[in-house]
PDB file of N, CA and C in Angstrom:
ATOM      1  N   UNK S   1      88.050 109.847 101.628  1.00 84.00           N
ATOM      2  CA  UNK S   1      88.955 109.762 100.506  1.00 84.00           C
ATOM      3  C   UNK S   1      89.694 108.433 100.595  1.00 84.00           C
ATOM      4  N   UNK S   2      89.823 107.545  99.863  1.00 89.00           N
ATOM      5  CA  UNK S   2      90.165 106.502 100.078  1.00 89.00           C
ATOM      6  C   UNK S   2      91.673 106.996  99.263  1.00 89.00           C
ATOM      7  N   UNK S   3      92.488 105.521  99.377  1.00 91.00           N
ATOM      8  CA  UNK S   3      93.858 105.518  99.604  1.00 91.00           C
ATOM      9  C   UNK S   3      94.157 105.457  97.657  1.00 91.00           C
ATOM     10  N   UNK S   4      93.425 105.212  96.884  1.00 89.00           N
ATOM     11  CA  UNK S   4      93.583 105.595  95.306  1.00 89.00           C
ATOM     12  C   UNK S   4      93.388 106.834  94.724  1.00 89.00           C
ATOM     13  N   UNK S   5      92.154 106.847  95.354  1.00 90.00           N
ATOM     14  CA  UNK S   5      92.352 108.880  95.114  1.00 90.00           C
ATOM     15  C   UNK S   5      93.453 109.624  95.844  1.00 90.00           C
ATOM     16  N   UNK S   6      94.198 109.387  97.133  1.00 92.00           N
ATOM     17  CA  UNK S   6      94.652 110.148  97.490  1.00 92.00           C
ATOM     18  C   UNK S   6      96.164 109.941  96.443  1.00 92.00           C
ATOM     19  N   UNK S   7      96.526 108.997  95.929  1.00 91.00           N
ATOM     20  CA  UNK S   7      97.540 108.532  94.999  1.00 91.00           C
ATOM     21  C   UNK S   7      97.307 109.784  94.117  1.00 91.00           C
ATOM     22  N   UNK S   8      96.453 109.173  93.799  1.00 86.00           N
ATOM     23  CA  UNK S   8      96.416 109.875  92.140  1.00 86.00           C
ATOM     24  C   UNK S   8      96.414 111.479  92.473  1.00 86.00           C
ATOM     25  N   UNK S   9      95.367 112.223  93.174  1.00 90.00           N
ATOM     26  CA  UNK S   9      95.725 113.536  93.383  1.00 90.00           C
ATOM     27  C   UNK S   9      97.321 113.971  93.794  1.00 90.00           C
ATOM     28  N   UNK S  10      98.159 113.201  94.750  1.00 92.00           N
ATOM     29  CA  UNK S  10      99.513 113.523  95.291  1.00 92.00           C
ATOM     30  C   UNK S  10     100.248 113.299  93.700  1.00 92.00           C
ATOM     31  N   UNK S  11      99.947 112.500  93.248  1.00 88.00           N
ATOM     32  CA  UNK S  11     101.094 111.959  92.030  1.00 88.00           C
ATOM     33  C   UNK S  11     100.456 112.904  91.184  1.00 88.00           C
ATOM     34  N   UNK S  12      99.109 113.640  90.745  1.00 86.00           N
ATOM     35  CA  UNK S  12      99.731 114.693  89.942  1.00 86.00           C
ATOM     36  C   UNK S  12     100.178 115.958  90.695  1.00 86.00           C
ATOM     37  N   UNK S  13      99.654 116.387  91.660  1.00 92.00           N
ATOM     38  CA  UNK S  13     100.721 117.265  92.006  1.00 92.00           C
ATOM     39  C   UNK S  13     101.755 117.912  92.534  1.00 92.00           C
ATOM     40  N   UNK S  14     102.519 116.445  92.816  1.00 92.00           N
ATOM     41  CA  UNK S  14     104.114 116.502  92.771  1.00 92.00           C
ATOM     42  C   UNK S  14     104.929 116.615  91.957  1.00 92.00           C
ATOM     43  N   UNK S  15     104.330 115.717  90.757  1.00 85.00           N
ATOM     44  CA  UNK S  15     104.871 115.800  89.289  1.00 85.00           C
ATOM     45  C   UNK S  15     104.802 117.110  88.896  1.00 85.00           C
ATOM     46  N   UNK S  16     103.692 117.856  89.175  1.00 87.00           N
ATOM     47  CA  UNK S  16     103.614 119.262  88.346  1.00 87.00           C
ATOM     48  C   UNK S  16     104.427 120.219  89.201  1.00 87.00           C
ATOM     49  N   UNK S  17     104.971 119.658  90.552  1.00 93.00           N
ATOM     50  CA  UNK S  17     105.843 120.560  91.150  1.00 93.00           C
ATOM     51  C   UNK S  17     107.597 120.467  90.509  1.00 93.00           C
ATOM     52  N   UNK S  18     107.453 118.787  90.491  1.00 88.00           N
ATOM     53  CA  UNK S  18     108.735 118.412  89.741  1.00 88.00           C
ATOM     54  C   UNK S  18     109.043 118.961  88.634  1.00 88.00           C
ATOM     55  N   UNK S  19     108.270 118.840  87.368  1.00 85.00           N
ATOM     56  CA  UNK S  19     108.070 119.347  86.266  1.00 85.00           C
ATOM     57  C   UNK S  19     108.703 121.019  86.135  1.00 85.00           C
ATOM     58  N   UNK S  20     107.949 122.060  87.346  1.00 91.00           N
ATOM     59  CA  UNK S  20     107.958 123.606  87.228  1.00 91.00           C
ATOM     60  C   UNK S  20     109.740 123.459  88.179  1.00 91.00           C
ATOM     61  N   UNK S  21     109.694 122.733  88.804  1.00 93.00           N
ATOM     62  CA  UNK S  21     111.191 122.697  89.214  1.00 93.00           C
ATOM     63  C   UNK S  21     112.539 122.213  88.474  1.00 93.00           C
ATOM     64  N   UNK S  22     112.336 121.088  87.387  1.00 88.00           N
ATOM     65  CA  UNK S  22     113.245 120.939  86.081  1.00 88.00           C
ATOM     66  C   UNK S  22     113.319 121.979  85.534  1.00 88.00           C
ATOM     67  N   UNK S  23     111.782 122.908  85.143  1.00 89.00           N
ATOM     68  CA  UNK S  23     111.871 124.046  84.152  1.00 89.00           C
ATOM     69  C   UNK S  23     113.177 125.204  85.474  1.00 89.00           C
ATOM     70  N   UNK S  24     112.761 125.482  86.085  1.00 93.00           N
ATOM     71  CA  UNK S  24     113.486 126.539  86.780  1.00 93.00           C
ATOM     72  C   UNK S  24     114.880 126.205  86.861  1.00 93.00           C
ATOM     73  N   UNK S  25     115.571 124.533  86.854  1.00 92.00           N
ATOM     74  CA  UNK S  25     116.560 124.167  87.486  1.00 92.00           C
ATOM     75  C   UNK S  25     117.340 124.568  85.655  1.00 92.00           C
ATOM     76  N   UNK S  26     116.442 124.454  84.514  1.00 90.00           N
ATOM     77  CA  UNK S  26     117.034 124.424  82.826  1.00 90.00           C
ATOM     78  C   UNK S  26     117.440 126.013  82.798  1.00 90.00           C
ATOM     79  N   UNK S  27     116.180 126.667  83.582  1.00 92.00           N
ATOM     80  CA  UNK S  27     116.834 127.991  83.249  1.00 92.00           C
ATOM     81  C   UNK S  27     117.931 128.442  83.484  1.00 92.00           C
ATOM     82  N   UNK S  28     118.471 128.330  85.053  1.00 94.00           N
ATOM     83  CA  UNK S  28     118.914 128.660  85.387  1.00 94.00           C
ATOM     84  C   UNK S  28     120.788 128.047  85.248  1.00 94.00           C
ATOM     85  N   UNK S  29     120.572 127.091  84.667  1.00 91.00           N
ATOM     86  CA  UNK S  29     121.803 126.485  84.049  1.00 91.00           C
ATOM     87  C   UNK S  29     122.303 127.241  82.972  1.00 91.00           C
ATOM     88  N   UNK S  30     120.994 128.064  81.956  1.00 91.00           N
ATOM     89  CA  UNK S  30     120.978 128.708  80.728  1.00 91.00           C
ATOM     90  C   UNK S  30     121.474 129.988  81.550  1.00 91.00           C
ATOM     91  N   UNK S  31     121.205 130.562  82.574  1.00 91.00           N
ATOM     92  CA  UNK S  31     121.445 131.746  83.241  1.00 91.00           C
ATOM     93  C   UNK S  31     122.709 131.794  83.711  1.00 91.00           C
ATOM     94  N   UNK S  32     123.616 130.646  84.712  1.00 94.00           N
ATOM     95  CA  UNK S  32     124.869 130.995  84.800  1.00 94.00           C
ATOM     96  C   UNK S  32     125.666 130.592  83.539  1.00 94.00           C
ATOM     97  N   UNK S  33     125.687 129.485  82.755  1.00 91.00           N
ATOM     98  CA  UNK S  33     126.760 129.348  81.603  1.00 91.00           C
ATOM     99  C   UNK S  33     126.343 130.478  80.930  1.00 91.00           C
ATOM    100  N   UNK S  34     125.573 131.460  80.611  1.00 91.00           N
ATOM    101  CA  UNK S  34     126.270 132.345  79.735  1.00 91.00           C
ATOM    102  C   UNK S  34     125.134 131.986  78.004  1.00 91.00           C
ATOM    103  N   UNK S  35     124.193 131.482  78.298  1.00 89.00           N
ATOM    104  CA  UNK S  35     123.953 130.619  76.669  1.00 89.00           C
ATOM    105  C   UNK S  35     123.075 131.425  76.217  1.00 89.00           C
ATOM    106  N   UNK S  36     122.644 132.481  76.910  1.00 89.00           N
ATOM    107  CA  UNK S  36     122.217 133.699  75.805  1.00 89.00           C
ATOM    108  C   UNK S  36     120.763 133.231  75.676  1.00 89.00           C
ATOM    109  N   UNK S  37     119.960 134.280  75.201  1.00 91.00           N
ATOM    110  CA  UNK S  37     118.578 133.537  74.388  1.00 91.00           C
ATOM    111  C   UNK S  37     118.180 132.282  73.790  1.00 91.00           C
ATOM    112  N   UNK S  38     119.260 132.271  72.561  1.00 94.00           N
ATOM    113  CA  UNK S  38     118.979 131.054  71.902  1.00 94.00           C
ATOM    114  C   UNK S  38     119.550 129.535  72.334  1.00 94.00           C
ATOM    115  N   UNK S  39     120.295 129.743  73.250  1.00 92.00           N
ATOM    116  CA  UNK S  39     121.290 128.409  73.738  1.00 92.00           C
ATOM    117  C   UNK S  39     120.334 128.348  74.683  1.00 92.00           C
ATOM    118  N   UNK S  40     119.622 129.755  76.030  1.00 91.00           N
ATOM    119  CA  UNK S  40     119.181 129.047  76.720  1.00 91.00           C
ATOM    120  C   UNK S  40     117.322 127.760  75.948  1.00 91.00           C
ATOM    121  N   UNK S  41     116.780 128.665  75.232  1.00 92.00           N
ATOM    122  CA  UNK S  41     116.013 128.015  74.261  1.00 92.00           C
ATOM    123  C   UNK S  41     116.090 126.645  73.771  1.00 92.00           C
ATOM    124  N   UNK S  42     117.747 126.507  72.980  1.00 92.00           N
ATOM    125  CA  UNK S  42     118.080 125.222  73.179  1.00 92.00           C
ATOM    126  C   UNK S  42     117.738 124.143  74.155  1.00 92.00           C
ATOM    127  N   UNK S  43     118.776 124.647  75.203  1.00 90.00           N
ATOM    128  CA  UNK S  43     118.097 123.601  76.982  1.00 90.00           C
ATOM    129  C   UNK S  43     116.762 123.586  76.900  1.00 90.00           C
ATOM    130  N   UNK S  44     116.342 124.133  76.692  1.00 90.00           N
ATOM    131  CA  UNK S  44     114.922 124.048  77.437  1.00 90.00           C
ATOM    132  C   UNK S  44     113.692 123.055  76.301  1.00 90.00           C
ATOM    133  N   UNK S  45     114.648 123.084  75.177  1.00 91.00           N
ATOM    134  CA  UNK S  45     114.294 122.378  73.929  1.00 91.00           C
ATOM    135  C   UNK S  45     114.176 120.634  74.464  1.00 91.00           C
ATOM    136  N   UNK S  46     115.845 120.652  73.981  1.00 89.00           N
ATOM    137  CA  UNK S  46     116.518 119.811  74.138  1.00 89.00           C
ATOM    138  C   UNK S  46     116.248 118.223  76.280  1.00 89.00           C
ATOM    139  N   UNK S  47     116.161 119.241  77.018  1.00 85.00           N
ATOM    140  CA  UNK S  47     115.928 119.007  78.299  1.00 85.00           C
ATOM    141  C   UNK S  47     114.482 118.328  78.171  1.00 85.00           C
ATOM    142  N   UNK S  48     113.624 119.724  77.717  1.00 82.00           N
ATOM    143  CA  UNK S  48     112.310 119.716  78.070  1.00 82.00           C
ATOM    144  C   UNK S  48     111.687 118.417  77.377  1.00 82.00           C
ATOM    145  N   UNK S  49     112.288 117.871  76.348  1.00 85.00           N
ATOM    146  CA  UNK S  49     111.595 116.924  75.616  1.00 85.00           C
ATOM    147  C   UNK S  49     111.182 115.758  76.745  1.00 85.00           C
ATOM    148  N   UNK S  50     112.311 115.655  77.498  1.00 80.00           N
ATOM    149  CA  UNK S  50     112.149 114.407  78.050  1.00 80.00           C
ATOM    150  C   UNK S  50     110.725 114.280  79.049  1.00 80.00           C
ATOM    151  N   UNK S  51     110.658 115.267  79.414  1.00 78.00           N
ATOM    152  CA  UNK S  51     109.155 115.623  80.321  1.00 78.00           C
ATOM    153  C   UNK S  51     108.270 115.298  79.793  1.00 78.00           C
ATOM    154  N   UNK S  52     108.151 116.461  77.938  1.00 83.00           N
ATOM    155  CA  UNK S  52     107.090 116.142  77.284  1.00 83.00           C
ATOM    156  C   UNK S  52     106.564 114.737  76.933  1.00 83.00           C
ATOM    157  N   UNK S  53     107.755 113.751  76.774  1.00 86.00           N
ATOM    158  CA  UNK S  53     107.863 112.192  76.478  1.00 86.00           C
ATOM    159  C   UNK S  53     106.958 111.682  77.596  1.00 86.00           C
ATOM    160  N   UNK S  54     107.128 112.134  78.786  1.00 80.00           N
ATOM    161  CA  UNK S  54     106.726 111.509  79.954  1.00 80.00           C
ATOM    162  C   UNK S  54     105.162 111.737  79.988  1.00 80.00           C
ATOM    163  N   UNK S  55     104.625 112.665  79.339  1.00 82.00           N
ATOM    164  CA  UNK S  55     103.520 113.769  79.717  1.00 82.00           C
ATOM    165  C   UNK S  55     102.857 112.899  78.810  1.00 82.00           C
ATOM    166  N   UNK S  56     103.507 112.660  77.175  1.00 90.00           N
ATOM    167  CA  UNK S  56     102.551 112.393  76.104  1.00 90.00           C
ATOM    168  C   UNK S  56     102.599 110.349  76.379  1.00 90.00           C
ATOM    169  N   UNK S  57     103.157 109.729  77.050  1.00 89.00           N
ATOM    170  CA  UNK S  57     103.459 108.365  77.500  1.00 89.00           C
ATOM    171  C   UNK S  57     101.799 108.146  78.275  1.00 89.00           C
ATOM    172  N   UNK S  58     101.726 108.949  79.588  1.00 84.00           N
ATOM    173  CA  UNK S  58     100.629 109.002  80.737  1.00 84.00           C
ATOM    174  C   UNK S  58      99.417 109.875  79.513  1.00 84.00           C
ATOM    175  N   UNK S  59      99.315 110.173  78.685  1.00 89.00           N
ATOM    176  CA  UNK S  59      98.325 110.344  78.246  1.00 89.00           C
ATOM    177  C   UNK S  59      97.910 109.171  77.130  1.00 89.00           C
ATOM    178  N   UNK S  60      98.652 108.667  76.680  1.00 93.00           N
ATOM    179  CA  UNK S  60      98.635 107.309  75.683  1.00 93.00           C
ATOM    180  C   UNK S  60      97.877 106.426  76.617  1.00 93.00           C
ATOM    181  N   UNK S  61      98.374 106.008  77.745  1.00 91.00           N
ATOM    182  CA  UNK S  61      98.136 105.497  78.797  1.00 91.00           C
ATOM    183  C   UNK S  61      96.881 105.312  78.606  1.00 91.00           C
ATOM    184  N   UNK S  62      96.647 106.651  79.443  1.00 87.00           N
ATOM    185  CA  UNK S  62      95.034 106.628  79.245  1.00 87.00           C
ATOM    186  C   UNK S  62      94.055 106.545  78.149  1.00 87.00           C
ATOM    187  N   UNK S  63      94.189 106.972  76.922  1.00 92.00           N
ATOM    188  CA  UNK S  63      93.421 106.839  76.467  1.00 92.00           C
ATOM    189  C   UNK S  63      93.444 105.728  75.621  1.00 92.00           C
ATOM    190  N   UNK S  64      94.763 104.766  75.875  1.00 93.00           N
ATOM    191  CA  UNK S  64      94.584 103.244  75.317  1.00 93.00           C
ATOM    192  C   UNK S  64      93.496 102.217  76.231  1.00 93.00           C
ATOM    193  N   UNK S  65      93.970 102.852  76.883  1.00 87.00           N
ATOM    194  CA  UNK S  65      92.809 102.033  78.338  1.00 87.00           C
ATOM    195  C   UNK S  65      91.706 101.743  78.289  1.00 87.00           C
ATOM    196  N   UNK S  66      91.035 102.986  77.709  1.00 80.00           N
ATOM    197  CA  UNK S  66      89.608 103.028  77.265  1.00 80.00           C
ATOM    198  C   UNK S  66      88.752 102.271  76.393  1.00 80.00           C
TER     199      UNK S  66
END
């Protein structure tokens, strides 16, 4: 395994650990303040975009590349 593959396999799945750990860290912000269904929904709206930005950026990425 050379030292680019091992990149690329670690970097996606740290990110996807990071990623499931933002989601848990949104919930649970929605869980002690109190924000109910739809507030916690909100966060997870509102929060989550920034990931998705990141997600749909590394896929542009790639397929500008091509």
């Amino acid at each position: 395994m050379s030292e680019q593959q091992f990149t690329n396999i670690s970097m996606g799945v740290c990110l996807t650990v990071l990623m499931v750990f933002m989601g848990f860290i949104i919930w649970d912000l929605g869980k002690k303040s109190g924000a109910g269904r739809f507030g916690t929904a909100m966060l997870f709206l509102v929060l989550g975009v920034g990931v998705v930005g990141f997600v749909i950026k590394d896929v542009m990425i790639e397929v500008m590349s091509r």
